[in-house]
Coordinates of C-alpha atoms in Angstrom, one line a residue:
M1276 CA 25.5 4.1 -30.8
G1277 CA 22.8 2.3 -33.2
L1278 CA 20.5 0.0 -31.4
P1279 CA 21.3 -1.1 -28.1
F1280 CA 22.7 -4.7 -27.7
P1281 CA 23.2 -5.4 -31.3
W1282 CA 24.7 -8.6 -30.5
L1283 CA 21.5 -10.1 -29.6
L1284 CA 21.0 -12.1 -32.6
A1285 CA 24.3 -13.9 -32.5
L1286 CA 24.9 -14.5 -28.9
F1287 CA 26.2 -17.6 -27.5
V1288 CA 24.1 -18.7 -24.5
L1289 CA 25.7 -20.6 -21.7
G1290 CA 22.6 -22.9 -21.4
F1291 CA 20.6 -24.3 -18.7
A1292 CA 16.6 -25.0 -18.4
G1293 CA 14.7 -22.1 -18.0
E1294 CA 17.3 -19.7 -19.3
G1295 CA 16.5 -16.1 -19.5
K1296 CA 13.2 -16.7 -17.4
R1297 CA 12.6 -15.4 -13.6
R1298 CA 10.6 -18.0 -11.6
P1299 CA 7.5 -16.7 -9.8
D1300 CA 7.5 -15.7 -6.3
S1301 CA 4.8 -17.6 -4.0
V1302 CA 2.7 -15.7 -1.4
V1303 CA 0.4 -17.4 1.0
L1304 CA -2.2 -15.5 3.0
V1305 CA -3.4 -16.4 6.4
N1306 CA -6.8 -17.5 4.7
G1307 CA -4.6 -19.8 3.0
T1308 CA -5.2 -18.3 -0.6
K1309 CA -2.2 -19.1 -2.6
L1310 CA -0.9 -16.3 -5.0
A1311 CA 2.0 -16.3 -7.4
G1312 CA 3.8 -13.4 -9.0
V1313 CA 6.9 -11.1 -8.5
V1314 CA 7.1 -9.6 -4.7
V1315 CA 8.4 -6.0 -5.9
Y1316 CA 8.3 -4.7 -2.4
Q1317 CA 7.9 -5.8 1.2
D1318 CA 8.6 -4.2 4.3
A1319 CA 7.1 -5.0 8.0
A1320 CA 3.7 -3.4 7.1
E1321 CA 3.0 -4.3 3.4
L1322 CA 3.9 -6.6 0.7
V1323 CA 3.2 -5.6 -3.1
L1324 CA 3.0 -8.7 -5.5
R1325 CA 2.7 -7.9 -9.3
V1326 CA 0.9 -10.1 -11.5
G1327 CA 1.6 -9.3 -15.2
T1328 CA 1.5 -5.6 -15.2
R1329 CA -0.9 -5.2 -12.2
D1330 CA 0.3 -4.5 -8.6
T1331 CA -1.7 -5.4 -5.6
S1332 CA -1.1 -4.8 -1.9
Y1333 CA -1.3 -6.8 0.7
P1334 CA -1.1 -5.8 4.6
M1335 CA 1.5 -8.0 6.3
K1336 CA -0.9 -9.1 8.9
E1337 CA -2.9 -10.8 6.0
V1338 CA 0.3 -12.7 4.7
S1339 CA 1.3 -16.3 6.2
K1340 CA 4.1 -17.0 4.1
V1341 CA 6.5 -15.6 1.5
D1342 CA 9.1 -17.3 -0.9
A1343 CA 10.4 -14.7 -2.9
L1344 CA 13.8 -14.7 -5.2
A1345 CA 14.7 -11.1 -4.3
A1346 CA 15.1 -12.2 -0.4
N1347 CA 17.0 -15.4 -1.6
L1348 CA 19.2 -13.3 -3.7
A1349 CA 20.0 -11.0 -0.6
E1350 CA 20.9 -13.8 1.6
F1351 CA 23.3 -15.0 -1.3
I1352 CA 25.1 -11.7 -1.7
D1353 CA 25.2 -11.6 2.3
T1354 CA 26.8 -15.0 2.4
W1355 CA 29.4 -14.2 -0.7
L1356 CA 30.6 -11.1 0.9
S1357 CA 31.3 -13.0 4.2
S1358 CA 33.0 -15.6 2.2
K1359 CA 36.7 -15.8 1.5
P1360 CA 37.7 -15.3 -2.3
D1361 CA 40.0 -18.3 -2.3
D1362 CA 37.9 -20.6 -0.4
E1363 CA 36.9 -23.5 -2.9
E1364 CA 34.8 -25.3 -0.4
A1365 CA 32.5 -22.2 0.4
L1366 CA 32.3 -21.6 -3.3
R1367 CA 31.1 -25.0 -4.1
D1368 CA 28.6 -24.7 -1.2
L1369 CA 27.5 -21.6 -2.3
A1370 CA 26.6 -22.8 -5.7
N1371 CA 24.7 -25.6 -4.4
R1372 CA 22.6 -23.4 -1.8
C1373 CA 22.2 -21.5 -5.1
E1374 CA 20.5 -24.7 -7.0
R1375 CA 18.6 -25.1 -3.9
C1376 CA 17.0 -21.6 -3.7
E1377 CA 16.6 -21.8 -7.5
L1378 CA 19.0 -18.6 -8.2
A1379 CA 19.9 -20.4 -11.8
F1380 CA 21.6 -17.4 -13.1
E1381 CA 23.9 -16.8 -9.9
E1382 CA 24.4 -20.8 -9.6
L1383 CA 25.7 -20.6 -12.9
L1384 CA 28.3 -17.8 -12.7
L1385 CA 29.7 -19.8 -9.6
R1386 CA 30.1 -22.7 -11.3
W1387 CA 31.9 -21.2 -14.1
K1388 CA 34.1 -19.3 -11.6
L1389 CA 35.0 -23.1 -10.1
V1390 CA 35.9 -24.5 -13.3
L1391 CA 38.0 -21.3 -14.5
A1392 CA 39.8 -21.5 -11.1
H1393 CA 40.2 -25.5 -11.1
P1394 CA 40.3 -26.6 -14.9
S1395 CA 41.2 -29.9 -14.1
S1396 CA 38.4 -30.8 -11.9
E1397 CA 36.1 -33.5 -13.5
E1398 CA 33.1 -32.7 -10.9
Y1399 CA 32.9 -28.9 -11.8
H1400 CA 33.2 -29.5 -15.6
K1401 CA 30.4 -32.1 -15.6
A1402 CA 28.3 -29.9 -13.4
L1403 CA 28.4 -27.4 -16.6
G1404 CA 27.8 -30.5 -19.0
H1405 CA 31.5 -30.3 -20.3
E1406 CA 32.8 -33.1 -22.5
L1407 CA 36.2 -34.6 -22.0
R1408 CA 38.0 -35.6 -25.6
D1409 CA 41.2 -37.0 -25.7
G1410 CA 42.3 -35.2 -22.3
V1411 CA 40.9 -32.0 -23.3
W1412 CA 37.6 -30.2 -21.6
G1413 CA 35.4 -28.7 -24.2
L1414 CA 31.4 -28.1 -24.7
R1415 CA 29.1 -27.7 -27.5
D1416 CA 28.7 -24.8 -29.8
G1417 CA 25.7 -25.7 -31.9
E1418 CA 26.9 -29.0 -33.4
R1419 CA 30.5 -28.3 -33.0
W1420 CA 32.7 -29.7 -29.9
V1421 CA 34.6 -27.1 -29.0
P1422 CA 37.9 -27.0 -26.5
L1423 CA 37.1 -24.9 -23.8
S1424 CA 40.4 -23.0 -24.1
T1425 CA 39.4 -21.8 -27.9
W1426 CA 35.8 -21.2 -26.6
L1427 CA 37.1 -18.6 -23.9
E1428 CA 39.3 -16.5 -26.4
P1429 CA 38.1 -13.1 -27.0
R1430 CA 35.8 -12.6 -29.9
E1431 CA 33.9 -9.9 -31.7
M1432 CA 31.0 -8.1 -30.4
K1433 CA 28.7 -9.6 -32.7
N1434 CA 29.6 -12.9 -31.2
A1435 CA 29.7 -11.7 -27.9
W1436 CA 29.3 -14.1 -24.8
R1437 CA 25.9 -13.4 -22.8
L1438 CA 26.4 -13.8 -18.9
E1439 CA 23.3 -13.3 -16.9
S1440 CA 22.3 -12.5 -13.1
T1441 CA 18.9 -12.0 -11.6
H1442 CA 19.0 -8.2 -12.5
F1443 CA 21.5 -7.5 -15.1
V1444 CA 22.2 -9.1 -18.4
L1445 CA 25.6 -8.8 -19.8
A1446 CA 27.6 -9.2 -23.0
T1447 CA 31.3 -8.9 -23.5
D1448 CA 34.1 -9.4 -26.2
G1449 CA 36.8 -9.6 -23.6
D1450 CA 37.9 -11.5 -20.7
F1451 CA 35.0 -14.1 -19.7
A1452 CA 36.4 -14.0 -16.0
L1453 CA 36.0 -10.4 -15.8
G1454 CA 32.4 -10.5 -17.2
I1455 CA 31.5 -12.8 -14.3
D1456 CA 33.2 -10.4 -11.8
V1457 CA 31.3 -7.4 -13.3
L1458 CA 27.8 -9.0 -12.9
L1459 CA 28.4 -10.1 -9.4
D1460 CA 29.9 -6.8 -8.4
L1461 CA 26.6 -5.2 -9.8
E1462 CA 24.6 -7.5 -7.8
C1463 CA 26.5 -6.7 -4.6
L1464 CA 25.7 -2.8 -5.7
Y1465 CA 22.0 -3.7 -6.0
R1466 CA 22.1 -5.1 -2.6
A1467 CA 23.7 -2.3 -1.2
F1468 CA 21.8 0.3 -2.8
F1469 CA 18.3 -1.3 -1.7
Q1470 CA 19.7 -1.9 2.3
K1471 CA 20.3 2.0 1.9
F1472 CA 17.4 3.5 0.1
G1473 CA 14.7 0.7 -0.8
R1474 CA 12.6 1.0 2.4
E1475 CA 12.9 4.8 2.5
L1476 CA 12.4 5.6 -1.3
H1477 CA 9.5 2.8 -1.3
S1478 CA 11.8 1.4 -4.2
Y1479 CA 10.4 -1.6 -6.2
E1480 CA 12.3 -4.8 -7.2
V1481 CA 13.8 -4.2 -10.5
V1482 CA 12.0 -6.9 -13.0
E1483 CA 13.0 -5.8 -16.2
R1484 CA 16.5 -6.7 -16.2
I1485 CA 19.3 -3.7 -17.0
G1486 CA 21.8 -4.3 -20.0
V1487 CA 25.5 -4.1 -19.6
E1488 CA 28.3 -4.0 -22.4
L1489 CA 31.6 -4.7 -21.4
Q1490 CA 33.7 -3.7 -24.6
S1491 CA 37.1 -4.9 -24.8
R1492 CA 38.4 -2.9 -28.0
K1493 CA 37.9 1.0 -27.9
R1494 CA 36.7 1.1 -31.5
N1495 CA 33.4 -0.7 -30.1
F1496 CA 33.0 1.9 -27.2
S1497 CA 31.1 5.2 -28.3
A1498 CA 29.6 7.4 -25.5
P1499 CA 28.3 10.9 -25.2
T1500 CA 31.7 12.6 -24.2
K1501 CA 35.3 11.7 -25.2
N1502 CA 36.6 11.1 -21.6
A1503 CA 33.8 8.5 -20.6
V1504 CA 35.2 5.1 -19.5
S1505 CA 31.2 4.0 -18.8
W1506 CA 27.9 5.5 -19.0
F1507 CA 24.3 4.5 -18.6
D1508 CA 21.8 5.0 -21.6
P1509 CA 18.2 5.3 -19.7
R1510 CA 16.4 5.2 -23.2
G1511 CA 17.9 1.7 -23.9
N1512 CA 18.2 0.7 -20.2
V1513 CA 22.0 -0.1 -20.5
I1514 CA 25.2 0.3 -19.0
Y1515 CA 28.1 0.7 -21.2
I1516 CA 31.6 -0.1 -20.3
D1517 CA 35.0 0.7 -21.5
G1518 CA 37.1 -2.5 -20.8
E1519 CA 40.2 -2.0 -22.9
K1520 CA 42.5 -1.1 -20.0
G1521 CA 40.3 -2.6 -17.4
V1522 CA 37.3 -1.5 -15.8
D1523 CA 37.2 2.0 -14.1
R1524 CA 35.3 0.2 -11.2
A1525 CA 34.2 3.8 -9.4
R1526 CA 32.4 5.0 -12.4
M1527 CA 30.7 1.5 -13.2
L1528 CA 29.5 1.4 -9.9
M1529 CA 28.3 5.0 -10.3
D1530 CA 26.4 4.3 -13.7
G1531 CA 25.2 1.1 -12.1
T1532 CA 23.3 3.5 -9.4
R1533 CA 22.0 5.9 -12.1
A1534 CA 20.1 2.7 -13.7
L1535 CA 19.1 1.6 -10.3
L1536 CA 17.5 5.0 -9.6
C1537 CA 15.8 4.9 -12.9
N1538 CA 14.9 1.1 -13.0
S1539 CA 13.4 1.0 -9.4
G1540 CA 11.5 4.5 -9.5
S1541 CA 10.7 6.3 -12.9
R1542 CA 11.0 3.3 -15.3
Q1543 CA 8.4 1.3 -13.5
R1544 CA 6.0 4.0 -12.9
V1545 CA 3.6 5.8 -15.1
I1546 CA 4.8 9.1 -14.0
D1547 CA 7.1 12.1 -16.0
G1548 CA 9.5 12.9 -13.4
V1549 CA 13.0 13.1 -13.8
I1550 CA 15.6 13.0 -11.0
P1551 CA 17.8 16.3 -10.9
P1552 CA 21.3 16.0 -12.3
W1553 CA 22.9 17.2 -8.8
I1554 CA 20.9 14.2 -7.3
E1555 CA 21.7 11.7 -9.8
A1556 CA 25.5 12.8 -9.9
G1557 CA 25.9 13.1 -6.1
L1558 CA 23.8 10.0 -5.0
S1559 CA 25.6 7.8 -7.5
T1560 CA 29.0 9.1 -6.4
W1561 CA 28.1 8.8 -2.9
V1562 CA 27.1 5.1 -3.3
G1563 CA 29.7 4.1 -5.9
W1564 CA 32.8 5.5 -3.9
N1565 CA 31.4 3.9 -0.5
L1566 CA 31.8 0.4 -2.1
H1567 CA 35.2 -1.2 -2.0
G1568 CA 36.5 -4.7 -2.0
E1569 CA 38.0 -6.9 -4.7
L1570 CA 36.0 -6.7 -7.9
G1571 CA 33.2 -9.1 -7.6
R1572 CA 32.5 -8.3 -4.1
A1573 CA 31.6 -4.8 -3.4
R1574 CA 31.1 -4.3 0.2
W1575 CA 29.7 -1.2 1.8
E1576 CA 32.7 0.6 3.5
P1577 CA 32.5 4.4 4.1
A1578 CA 35.4 6.5 3.5
P1579 CA 35.8 10.1 4.2
F1580 CA 36.9 11.2 0.6
T1581 CA 38.7 14.5 2.1
A1582 CA 39.6 15.3 -1.6
M1583 CA 36.4 15.9 -2.5
Y1584 CA 35.6 18.6 0.2
R1585 CA 38.9 20.0 -0.4
R1586 CA 37.9 20.7 -3.8
V1587 CA 34.7 22.4 -2.9
L1588 CA 36.6 24.8 -0.5
E1589 CA 39.2 25.5 -3.3
H1590 CA 36.8 26.4 -5.5
D1591 CA 35.0 28.4 -3.0
M1592 CA 38.1 30.5 -2.5
R1593 CA 38.6 31.3 -6.2
E1594 CA 34.8 31.7 -6.7
P1595 CA 32.0 31.6 -3.9
V1596 CA 29.9 28.4 -4.6
K1597 CA 26.4 28.9 -4.8
V1598 CA 23.9 26.4 -4.1
T1599 CA 21.7 27.6 -6.6
R1600 CA 24.2 27.4 -9.3
L1601 CA 24.6 23.7 -8.3
L1602 CA 21.1 23.2 -8.3
N1603 CA 20.5 24.0 -12.1
T1604 CA 23.7 22.6 -13.4
A1605 CA 23.1 20.7 -16.6
P1606 CA 23.4 17.1 -17.1
L1607 CA 26.3 17.6 -19.7
D1608 CA 28.2 19.7 -17.4
Y1609 CA 28.4 16.7 -15.2
D1610 CA 29.1 14.3 -18.2
E1611 CA 31.9 16.4 -19.5
S1612 CA 33.7 16.8 -15.7
E1613 CA 36.0 14.3 -14.0
L1614 CA 35.3 12.5 -11.2
G1615 CA 36.6 15.1 -8.1
Q1616 CA 36.1 18.0 -10.0
E1617 CA 33.9 21.0 -8.9
H1618 CA 30.7 19.8 -10.3
Y1619 CA 30.7 16.1 -8.9
A1620 CA 32.4 17.5 -5.6
E1621 CA 29.5 19.9 -5.1
A1622 CA 26.9 17.7 -5.7
F1623 CA 28.6 14.5 -3.6
T1624 CA 29.4 17.1 -0.8
L1625 CA 25.8 18.4 -0.7
V1626 CA 24.0 14.8 -1.1
D1627 CA 26.5 13.5 1.8
F1628 CA 25.4 16.5 3.6
M1629 CA 21.8 16.1 3.4
L1630 CA 22.0 12.2 4.3
G1631 CA 24.0 12.3 7.1
A1632 CA 24.8 15.9 8.5
A1633 CA 23.8 17.4 11.8
G1634 CA 22.8 14.0 13.4
E1635 CA 21.0 13.3 10.1
K1636 CA 18.2 16.4 10.7
Y1637 CA 17.9 16.8 6.6
R1638 CA 17.8 12.7 5.6
L1639 CA 14.2 11.7 5.7
R1640 CA 12.9 15.3 4.3
F1641 CA 15.7 15.0 1.7
L1642 CA 14.5 11.2 1.0
D1643 CA 11.0 12.5 0.6
F1644 CA 11.8 15.1 -1.8
L1645 CA 13.8 12.2 -3.6
R1646 CA 10.6 10.3 -4.0
E1647 CA 8.6 13.7 -5.1
T1648 CA 11.2 13.8 -8.2
Y1649 CA 9.7 10.8 -9.6
R1650 CA 6.6 12.7 -9.8
G1651 CA 8.0 16.0 -11.6
K1652 CA 8.7 17.8 -8.1
G1653 CA 12.3 18.2 -8.4
A1654 CA 12.9 22.0 -8.7
P1655 CA 15.0 23.9 -6.7
P1656 CA 11.7 25.7 -4.9
Q1657 CA 10.3 22.4 -4.0
L1658 CA 13.6 21.3 -2.1
Y1659 CA 13.6 24.2 -0.1
E1660 CA 9.9 23.8 0.7
A1661 CA 10.8 20.2 1.5
L1662 CA 13.7 21.1 4.0
D1663 CA 12.0 24.2 5.3
R1664 CA 14.8 26.1 4.5
K1665 CA 15.5 29.0 2.0
G1666 CA 18.5 28.4 -0.6
A1667 CA 20.8 30.9 1.2
E1668 CA 20.4 29.1 4.4
I1669 CA 20.9 25.6 3.1
E1670 CA 23.8 26.9 1.2
A1671 CA 25.4 28.4 4.3
E1672 CA 24.7 25.3 6.9
W1673 CA 26.3 23.1 4.1
L1674 CA 29.9 25.4 3.5
A1675 CA 29.9 25.8 7.2
W1676 CA 29.6 22.2 7.7
I1677 CA 32.4 21.4 5.1
R1678 CA 34.8 24.4 6.9
S1679 CA 34.4 22.7 10.1
G1680 CA 35.5 19.4 9.0
G1681 CA 32.1 18.1 10.3
Y1682 CA 32.2 15.0 7.8
A1683 CA 35.3 13.5 9.1
R1684 CA 34.0 13.6 12.5
R1685 CA 30.9 12.0 11.6
R1686 CA 32.7 9.1 9.8

C-alpha cells in the first residue's frame, strides 16, 4: 500500500478560516471556574474533559454549563436526517445553523451541496467565495482562476480533493458530490454508533480524525484480499473505499464501524487489548446492515436479515456449527469471506443474539465483556465467565433461538 494518504503533499484545500482545526469546547463549573478543552465523554453523572493529552473527570453535579462540539454535531445530524433531501430552504437554514454552532466542516459540505444542486445561484456561489467571469462561475486555484466545471473534473489521487467533517477527512479522485455524501453518511454512522453504544461502552469522543480514501480508479485500490471493496487499516487509521463502480455502502459502513471501535476504544487508551475478530465482524455487520436511507443520510432502521439466519441453519445441517470454532476464527477468514457467507453469518447472528435475545438478558454482560476486550481480556473463557455460561450452553441457546425464529419475532 505504501504510506497512507500519499496525497497529503498535493491536496486542494476547500478553504475557510481555521481549516483543519477543531474549536475547543467550553465548560463552566458551579464555582465559576471556566475550562477549555475537548469534552470526550459526558453522561448524567460524569463529564471527562481532555486538555492536551490529559483527561480529567468532573461530576456533573459540579458542572454548570457545557458548550461541546459533539453535542452540536449530534443535533445537526438529527435535524439533517429529519429534513427532506430536496428541501432547498431546509438545507440553506441548516448550513446557517452550522455556521452559528461553529460546525465549520459540515457548514462547508452543505454549502457545496447547495451550489451543486443550484449552480446558477449567486447567493450560494458567493457564500463559497466563487467569482463570476464572463457569465461563468469559478474559483481560485492558487494564483489561477478556474471555471468550476473544470475544477470539478475527475483527477489523479496525487491531486485529490480533500473534504473534511468533524470526525473524518476524505480524499477522492472521483465524483466530488459523491465524496460529500460519503462523509455525511459516515457522520450519520458515527451518530448511530454512539447512540447505541456510547454510554454502555463508555466510548470516548473521537478526536484524532479518521482518514478515508475514496478511489474511483481500480488501479489505485489495493486491499488485503482481491475481492475487498473497502477495508479499514488500523495502523494508518484509514478507511479505503473502491469507488470504481459506485460505493458498496454496506461494506463501507461496516468498515466505518470497525474504525469507530478502534478509535473510540483501544486507539485512545494506553492498553494492549484487541477486539476479537468475531465481535468486530459481527458488530460491524450488525451496525452497518441496520443503517438505511439514501447515501448521505444513513438512518437506523433495523431489518430481520432472514438470509443470514438461514445461512447458519444451512451450514449447521451440513456440518454442526460450533461456537468454539467461531470464537477462534482468524481475521483473514473474515476478510476472504463474502458478506452473508458462513463466517459473517455466524458472527452476525451471535452478536445479534447477545444484544437482543431473550429479553436482552445477555446484553449488559456482553457489553461488559466488550469493554474488557480493550484491556486484553477477550478470550473465549473470559466470554463464558462474563455470561456465566459454558460454551456448550451458549451454543445450544443461540442455535435454538435461531431455529425457533426468535429473531423475527423480536423485531
